[in-house]
Amino acid sequence: MRLRPVLALAGLVALLGWAMLARAPDAVGVVSFTVNTTDDTPDSDLSDGQCLDQDNNCSLRAAIMQANALEGTFEVRLPAVGPYRLMRQWFDAGDDDVAWVGDLDVRNHITVVGDTGQTGTTAVIERGDIGECVIEDHIVAGYEFRIFHVAPQGSSAKLVLVNVEVRGGCAADGDGGGILVEASGSLETAAGTVVAGNRSRRQGGGIHYAGTCEGCGLSLDRSTITDNSAVLGGGLSAHGTGPGPGVSIVDTLVTWNVASSGGGGMFLTGAATLRRVTVENNTVDSADEGVGGGGILCGLDQELCTYLEVIDSTIAWNTAEGPGGGIRVVSGSATEAPTATLTLTQVTDNGSDSIGGGIAASGAGLALAGASISRNSADLDGGGVHLSGNGCRATLTAAEDALGNAVLTTIDDNSAGGGAGPHAGGGLYVGAGCQVTAADTVVHNNRVSSTDGRVRGGGIYNVASFVGVGTDISDNVAVGGTGSAQGGGVANVGTLSLTGGEVRGNATTGSGARQGGGVHNDGGGVTLELVSLSGNSAEDGGALYSNGGDLTIENATVDTNTAADEGGGIWYCCGERLAIRGSTISGNRAGQGGGGGIYLGGGARGSLANSTVSGNEAQGPGGGIDVGEEDSVLMAFVTIAGNTAQYGGGLHAPLDTAASPVRPFKGVILANNSATMPGGEPDCFGWFGSAGYNLVGNVSGCTASLSETDVSGQDPQLGPLRSNGGPTRTHALGPASPARDRVPTSPDNQCTDSEGVPVGQDQRGTSRPQGEGCDIGAFEAELAAVGAITIVKQVESGSGTFHFTGDPFGDFDLSVPDSPSRTLVDLTPGSYQVREAQSEGWELVSIRCEGDEDVRVDQASASVTIDLDAGESVSCTFTNRRSGGGGDGDGGGGGGGGGGPPPPGPPPALGYIRLAVEVAPEGPQQFSFLSDIPGCTSFSLRDDGTSLADRLLCVAAAPGTYSVTPRVPTGWVLAGVACSGGSSAAAIVLGPGETVDCTFRFVAIAVLESGDVDCDGQATEADVRALLRHLIGLPLETPPGCPIPGQDIDGVLWGDLEGDGDVDSADAAFLLRTLGG
């Protein structure tokens, strides 16, 4: 490289002279130099230990030179704002690396403090007005130098900047326009330090850190890095790869920096931690194709990202030519530990002309915990996040904020595409070779669009593997121009698994084909379990469109989705592996193409078991299900009711029996459907086969012969579609339904599908059979659980006897204070009415009922009407007061008596005891109890499979102490009892007018850990002690139902941790080693 000036011989001699004078006397402790001039003058004598130039002033340069020459730790104080302008051009004596000319070389531990005495002002150190910084001409002028050079020539040094501004530096042929830290150096900034307006021809416009030595580090605290520029790392570049503390940036602003290749704000390799950092308005502005990372670029080519941790930070308004408008992470191959972790961090309003508007990660592990990825855009794919590269993996989870609140990870309001060509992944793009696991994550309101190409995945586009647990995918859209739009919520060509959560309100729009409003599957594998798909819309496949591939839907709800043509709920073509189990397809709408609930075409093969198809509608054929002439669907114990179509309201298939495959169904209710076209056949139109034990309301349109075991022409007496327990809504069977107990279990068990596979549960998970045989349809009616009604009589004062009539259980009297309540038990579900007769001298004040919302109180007629559900307990209290006149005698049958002494004071107010159960795992399970509570001496409670436990309200006759004893069923453990007011199950202390709540928690033995010997829900050292106590014959204190060590539980000995068939001290040692890691 050509140098403009020529070094003079005198300059070389001077340089050698100053090097010889570098030896200096020892310094003890921290030596402080106070600068008293802004002139840029060298020290006059490095051997005297004093900061003095030729005019006996202490300049900044002189102080740095003295600190370099001495041994120890030094502080340079700058009492004035300055600016302290560096005017000594290095062509005077060459770039000396001892701070004689040009930049300030730091070869020792030096702290520079801006001690201006003015709040909010810094001491400014800048390159003087001696020539413009021109890095594009490939010529290094003598006036083009950086501000600080730390640890030159292998010296061990540390620079600390406090309340200092470093600006105007120029590294025309190197790194670090403002500050360069070599391999053996460290840099710390704090308390308002600013690095601004510096330029570098290579890396680190503001700062370049290359520390690799033991103990070296870069620490930026409460600083600002702004308006710098470089090729890589416009604001700063840091490559901490040594065993030192690495790179730490805290409470710092990195803004308005520019890189011409990558890392507009930062270019990082190695390990770095950012906490409460704002990276905003940085740019990668490349004449050619940039390498991206508008805010942060971590890793590139051979300098890979080792670990990046970003906590409670903001990455916003950055732009990149290249991948990653906000952040780009490049790693060789992801490991189990994430390469980059973003916790409680916002990545928002960033943009890329390529991929990954918010984040682009290649071959890296990415962890998002409580992160917000919002309003980012990419011109190609992955508006929010783009993942690619073999071995890449990502986890998306919630995190806890400082107040202990759970913060979900959200990918919201991002966009991809917009121009011509194909585009994918408005919110998230999962490329080949990647694995993504998302829990407690929201993917909302993202968009992918194109003017003429195919678009896929408004919310998510998955090529590889995506597993979502409790993921909410809502209100995303894929907007096609003249090309097709696929998957408003998710487009999948890999493996997609969703458990729990929702796919809601997504859509595909445009002038081309619009497929899969919620989910689009193109030959991949999709599993949906406990998922709700609702309110999605498309041309075909309102909720879900699958072109081949494996599609499994289990315990899911597909509800109120819309297709303009075919498949309002589900559209499945050309594959042989559609399986729907335990699910409800309801309220969906399709156009002329048909298949309001489900559409099958292209030789598809599918099966439905224990599922409900209800309330769907098609403007064409097949309100419930529409199948083509080459398609086959097997159905077992399915309820198809309340669907509407032009023809084939329930089922539709072509009439050509020669071309049609067999479509057997068994245990199916096909009734109460409707057709809008005359002769359209309400329940069944076309060729279907019966495998027996079906109930078909109208058989006129079914061209196949029914079996002699089928029922036709009868009303199945279905209840409304509602929650009857279990994860999905069902139609319950009425008490007199002809579908009940219709499928025999002996001599041969017919509770099987058409291929002989047993169907041991109904859609809710209730075991089959409940009665003498299995019920037809998706719902197995349970033996009616009896309920109870308690009527309580209260008076404001006095005493009396009061008469009640009950329908249908007859008349009875209640007396205050002797017999103030009556509990009517063993009541089957139904409607009951209780009325109090008018008693002379008394008026009714109020009627108050608890335990059920379905109670209608009519105080004018002194009556209540109770719609009692199975196993429910209701209590109603009638309160009266004297209407005037008479003494305090018996109030029954005619008012007051003839005076006499008044009775003792009013009886104590009655109390209430509320009992409930909770189970883990949740599911329909019944538990029996005994108690000495009047009216509740023997009862059962069951969990209905939801988060709400069944409750029983008991009204005690009087205050006192009561006990409740649970009967723990086989396979369960009583894990605990929680009673309010300090009571226990053995001693429920009830005061006057009090209410005591007791909840019994049962845990299935099957879900306990193998090392949880004492059944307390966790494996701890207490289990080691329990196992040892058992081995030496001491009694164990374990909850009811907990197995004893050595007991056989499903073929495994309880406590046999080594699996050798014996329970001995080796198992205790094994558990202890496991707990100790």
Coordinates of C-alpha atoms in Angstrom, one line a residue, residues 688-943:
F688 CA -72.2 -47.7 1.6
G689 CA -71.8 -51.1 3.2
S690 CA -73.0 -52.1 6.7
A691 CA -70.9 -54.2 9.1
G692 CA -73.8 -54.3 11.5
Y693 CA -75.2 -52.6 14.5
N694 CA -75.9 -49.2 12.9
L695 CA -78.9 -46.9 13.5
V696 CA -80.0 -45.2 10.3
G697 CA -82.9 -42.8 10.5
N698 CA -83.8 -42.7 6.8
V699 CA -82.4 -45.5 4.7
S700 CA -84.1 -44.6 1.4
G701 CA -80.9 -43.2 -0.2
C702 CA -78.5 -45.9 0.8
T703 CA -78.1 -48.3 -2.0
A704 CA -76.4 -51.0 0.1
S705 CA -78.3 -53.6 2.0
L706 CA -78.5 -53.1 5.7
S707 CA -77.6 -55.8 8.2
E708 CA -80.3 -57.6 10.3
T709 CA -78.6 -56.1 13.3
D710 CA -79.1 -52.5 12.1
V711 CA -81.9 -50.3 13.3
S712 CA -83.7 -48.0 10.9
G713 CA -86.5 -45.5 11.0
Q714 CA -86.1 -44.7 14.7
D715 CA -85.1 -41.6 16.5
P716 CA -81.8 -42.0 18.4
Q717 CA -83.0 -39.4 20.9
L718 CA -79.8 -37.4 20.8
G719 CA -79.1 -34.6 23.2
P720 CA -77.7 -31.3 22.0
L721 CA -74.0 -31.1 20.9
R722 CA -72.3 -30.0 24.1
S723 CA -69.6 -30.9 26.6
N724 CA -70.5 -34.2 28.2
G725 CA -67.1 -34.8 29.6
G726 CA -63.9 -35.6 27.7
P727 CA -62.0 -33.2 25.5
T728 CA -64.6 -32.7 22.8
R729 CA -68.3 -32.1 22.5
T730 CA -70.7 -35.0 21.9
H731 CA -74.4 -35.9 21.6
A732 CA -75.6 -37.8 24.7
L733 CA -78.1 -40.5 24.3
G734 CA -81.5 -40.1 25.9
P735 CA -82.6 -42.6 28.5
A736 CA -84.9 -44.4 26.1
S737 CA -82.6 -44.2 23.0
P738 CA -82.8 -47.3 20.8
A739 CA -79.0 -47.0 20.4
R740 CA -78.4 -47.9 24.0
D741 CA -76.9 -51.4 24.8
R742 CA -77.5 -52.4 21.2
V743 CA -74.1 -53.9 20.4
P744 CA -73.7 -57.3 22.2
T745 CA -70.5 -58.3 24.0
S746 CA -71.4 -62.0 24.2
P747 CA -71.2 -64.7 23.0
D748 CA -68.8 -62.8 20.7
N749 CA -67.7 -59.3 21.5
Q750 CA -69.1 -57.0 18.8
C751 CA -67.8 -53.8 20.3
T752 CA -65.2 -53.7 17.5
D753 CA -64.7 -51.9 14.3
S754 CA -65.4 -53.4 10.9
E755 CA -62.0 -55.1 10.9
G756 CA -62.4 -56.7 14.3
V757 CA -60.3 -54.3 16.4
P758 CA -61.9 -53.8 19.8
V759 CA -63.4 -50.3 20.6
G760 CA -63.1 -50.2 24.4
Q761 CA -63.9 -46.6 25.0
D762 CA -66.3 -44.0 23.6
Q763 CA -65.3 -40.5 22.3
R764 CA -65.0 -39.1 25.8
G765 CA -62.8 -41.9 27.1
T766 CA -65.6 -43.6 29.0
S767 CA -65.2 -47.4 28.9
R768 CA -67.4 -49.6 26.8
P769 CA -69.8 -51.2 27.7
Q770 CA -71.5 -49.5 30.6
G771 CA -74.6 -51.7 30.4
E772 CA -75.4 -55.0 29.0
G773 CA -74.0 -54.1 25.6
C774 CA -72.2 -51.2 23.9
D775 CA -74.2 -48.2 22.6
I776 CA -74.3 -47.3 19.0
G777 CA -72.6 -44.1 18.1
A778 CA -69.7 -42.1 19.6
F779 CA -71.3 -41.7 23.1
E780 CA -71.5 -44.6 25.6
A781 CA -74.3 -43.7 28.1
E782 CA -73.2 -44.3 31.7
L783 CA -75.3 -45.9 34.3
A784 CA -77.1 -42.9 35.7
A785 CA -75.1 -41.4 38.5
V786 CA -77.6 -40.5 41.2
G787 CA -77.8 -37.0 42.7
A788 CA -79.2 -35.3 45.8
I789 CA -81.5 -32.4 46.6
T790 CA -81.4 -30.9 50.1
I791 CA -84.2 -28.6 51.3
V792 CA -83.4 -26.4 54.3
K793 CA -85.9 -24.4 56.3
Q794 CA -84.8 -21.2 58.2
V795 CA -86.8 -18.6 60.1
E796 CA -85.7 -15.2 61.2
S797 CA -87.1 -15.9 64.7
G798 CA -89.3 -18.3 66.5
S799 CA -90.2 -21.9 65.5
G800 CA -92.7 -23.7 63.4
T801 CA -93.5 -26.6 61.2
F802 CA -93.7 -26.1 57.4
H803 CA -95.2 -28.2 54.7
F804 CA -93.6 -29.0 51.3
T805 CA -94.8 -30.8 48.2
G806 CA -92.3 -32.5 45.9
D807 CA -92.6 -33.6 42.3
P808 CA -92.1 -36.5 41.9
F809 CA -91.1 -37.5 45.4
G810 CA -94.2 -36.5 47.4
D811 CA -94.9 -34.4 50.5
F812 CA -92.8 -33.8 53.6
D813 CA -92.6 -31.4 56.6
L814 CA -89.7 -29.5 58.0
S815 CA -89.7 -28.2 61.6
V816 CA -87.5 -25.5 63.1
P817 CA -85.5 -26.1 65.2
D818 CA -86.0 -29.9 65.5
S819 CA -85.8 -31.1 61.8
P820 CA -84.8 -28.1 59.7
S821 CA -83.6 -30.0 56.6
R822 CA -84.2 -33.0 54.4
T823 CA -81.9 -34.5 51.9
L824 CA -83.5 -36.5 49.0
V825 CA -80.8 -38.9 47.7
D826 CA -80.5 -41.4 44.9
L827 CA -82.2 -39.1 42.4
T828 CA -81.7 -39.9 38.8
P829 CA -81.0 -37.0 36.4
G830 CA -84.1 -35.1 35.5
S831 CA -86.3 -32.2 36.5
Y832 CA -87.6 -31.8 40.0
Q833 CA -89.9 -29.3 41.6
V834 CA -90.3 -28.4 45.3
R835 CA -93.0 -26.0 46.6
E836 CA -93.6 -24.7 50.1
A837 CA -97.3 -24.5 51.2
Q838 CA -98.5 -21.3 52.7
S839 CA -98.4 -21.3 56.5
E840 CA -100.7 -18.9 58.4
G841 CA -98.8 -16.2 60.2
W842 CA -95.6 -16.6 58.1
E843 CA -94.4 -15.0 54.9
L844 CA -91.6 -16.2 52.6
V845 CA -88.6 -13.9 52.6
S846 CA -86.2 -15.6 50.2
I847 CA -85.2 -18.8 48.4
R848 CA -81.5 -19.4 47.9
C849 CA -80.1 -22.4 46.0
E850 CA -76.5 -23.6 45.6
G851 CA -74.7 -26.3 43.6
D852 CA -76.3 -25.9 40.2
E853 CA -76.9 -23.1 37.7
D854 CA -79.9 -24.9 36.3
V855 CA -82.3 -23.9 39.1
R856 CA -85.3 -21.7 38.5
V857 CA -86.7 -19.9 41.6
D858 CA -90.2 -18.6 41.6
Q859 CA -90.7 -16.8 44.9
A860 CA -94.2 -15.7 44.1
S861 CA -95.3 -19.4 44.1
A862 CA -92.7 -20.4 46.7
S863 CA -91.3 -23.0 44.4
V864 CA -88.0 -24.1 42.8
T865 CA -87.5 -26.2 39.7
I866 CA -84.2 -28.1 39.6
D867 CA -82.7 -29.7 36.4
L868 CA -80.6 -32.2 38.2
D869 CA -77.6 -33.6 36.3
A870 CA -76.0 -37.0 37.0
G871 CA -74.2 -37.1 40.3
E872 CA -75.1 -33.5 41.1
S873 CA -76.1 -32.2 44.6
V874 CA -78.3 -29.1 45.0
S875 CA -79.3 -27.3 48.2
C876 CA -82.1 -24.8 48.5
T877 CA -82.9 -22.8 51.6
F878 CA -86.4 -21.3 52.2
T879 CA -86.3 -18.5 54.7
N880 CA -89.5 -17.2 56.4
R881 CA -90.5 -14.6 59.0
R882 CA -93.5 -13.7 61.1
S883 CA -96.2 -11.9 59.2
G884 CA -97.6 -10.4 62.5
G885 CA -99.9 -11.3 65.4
G886 CA -100.0 -14.3 67.8
G887 CA -97.4 -15.7 70.1
D888 CA -94.4 -17.7 69.4
G889 CA -96.1 -21.0 69.3
D890 CA -96.0 -23.6 66.5
G891 CA -96.5 -22.0 63.2
G892 CA -97.8 -25.0 61.3
G893 CA -101.4 -25.2 60.3
G894 CA -102.8 -22.0 61.6
G895 CA -100.5 -19.4 63.2
G896 CA -99.6 -18.5 66.7
G897 CA -100.8 -20.4 69.7
G898 CA -101.9 -19.1 73.1
G899 CA -98.8 -17.4 74.4
G900 CA -96.9 -19.1 77.1
P901 CA -93.2 -18.7 77.7
P902 CA -91.1 -17.9 74.6
P903 CA -88.9 -20.7 73.3
P904 CA -85.1 -20.4 73.8
G905 CA -83.2 -18.3 71.2
P906 CA -83.1 -19.2 67.5
P907 CA -81.2 -22.4 66.5
P908 CA -77.7 -22.0 65.3
A909 CA -77.3 -21.3 61.6
L910 CA -76.6 -24.3 59.4
G911 CA -73.3 -24.8 57.8
Y912 CA -72.2 -26.2 54.4
I913 CA -69.5 -28.7 53.5
R914 CA -68.4 -28.7 49.8
L915 CA -66.4 -31.7 48.7
A916 CA -64.5 -32.0 45.4
V917 CA -62.0 -34.2 43.6
E918 CA -59.0 -33.5 41.4
V919 CA -57.2 -36.2 39.5
A920 CA -53.9 -36.5 37.6
P921 CA -53.9 -37.2 34.8
E922 CA -57.3 -35.6 34.1
G923 CA -59.9 -37.9 32.8
P924 CA -63.3 -39.5 33.6
Q925 CA -62.8 -41.4 36.9
Q926 CA -65.2 -42.1 39.8
F927 CA -64.3 -42.1 43.5
S928 CA -66.5 -43.4 46.4
F929 CA -66.7 -41.8 49.9
L930 CA -68.3 -42.5 53.3
S931 CA -69.0 -39.8 55.8
D932 CA -71.1 -39.0 58.9
I933 CA -72.5 -35.8 57.3
P934 CA -76.3 -36.0 57.3
G935 CA -77.6 -36.6 53.8
C936 CA -74.1 -37.3 52.5
T937 CA -73.2 -40.6 54.2
S938 CA -72.4 -42.4 51.0
F939 CA -71.7 -40.7 47.7
S940 CA -69.4 -40.7 44.7
L941 CA -67.5 -37.9 42.9
R942 CA -66.0 -38.2 39.4
D943 CA -63.7 -36.0 37.5

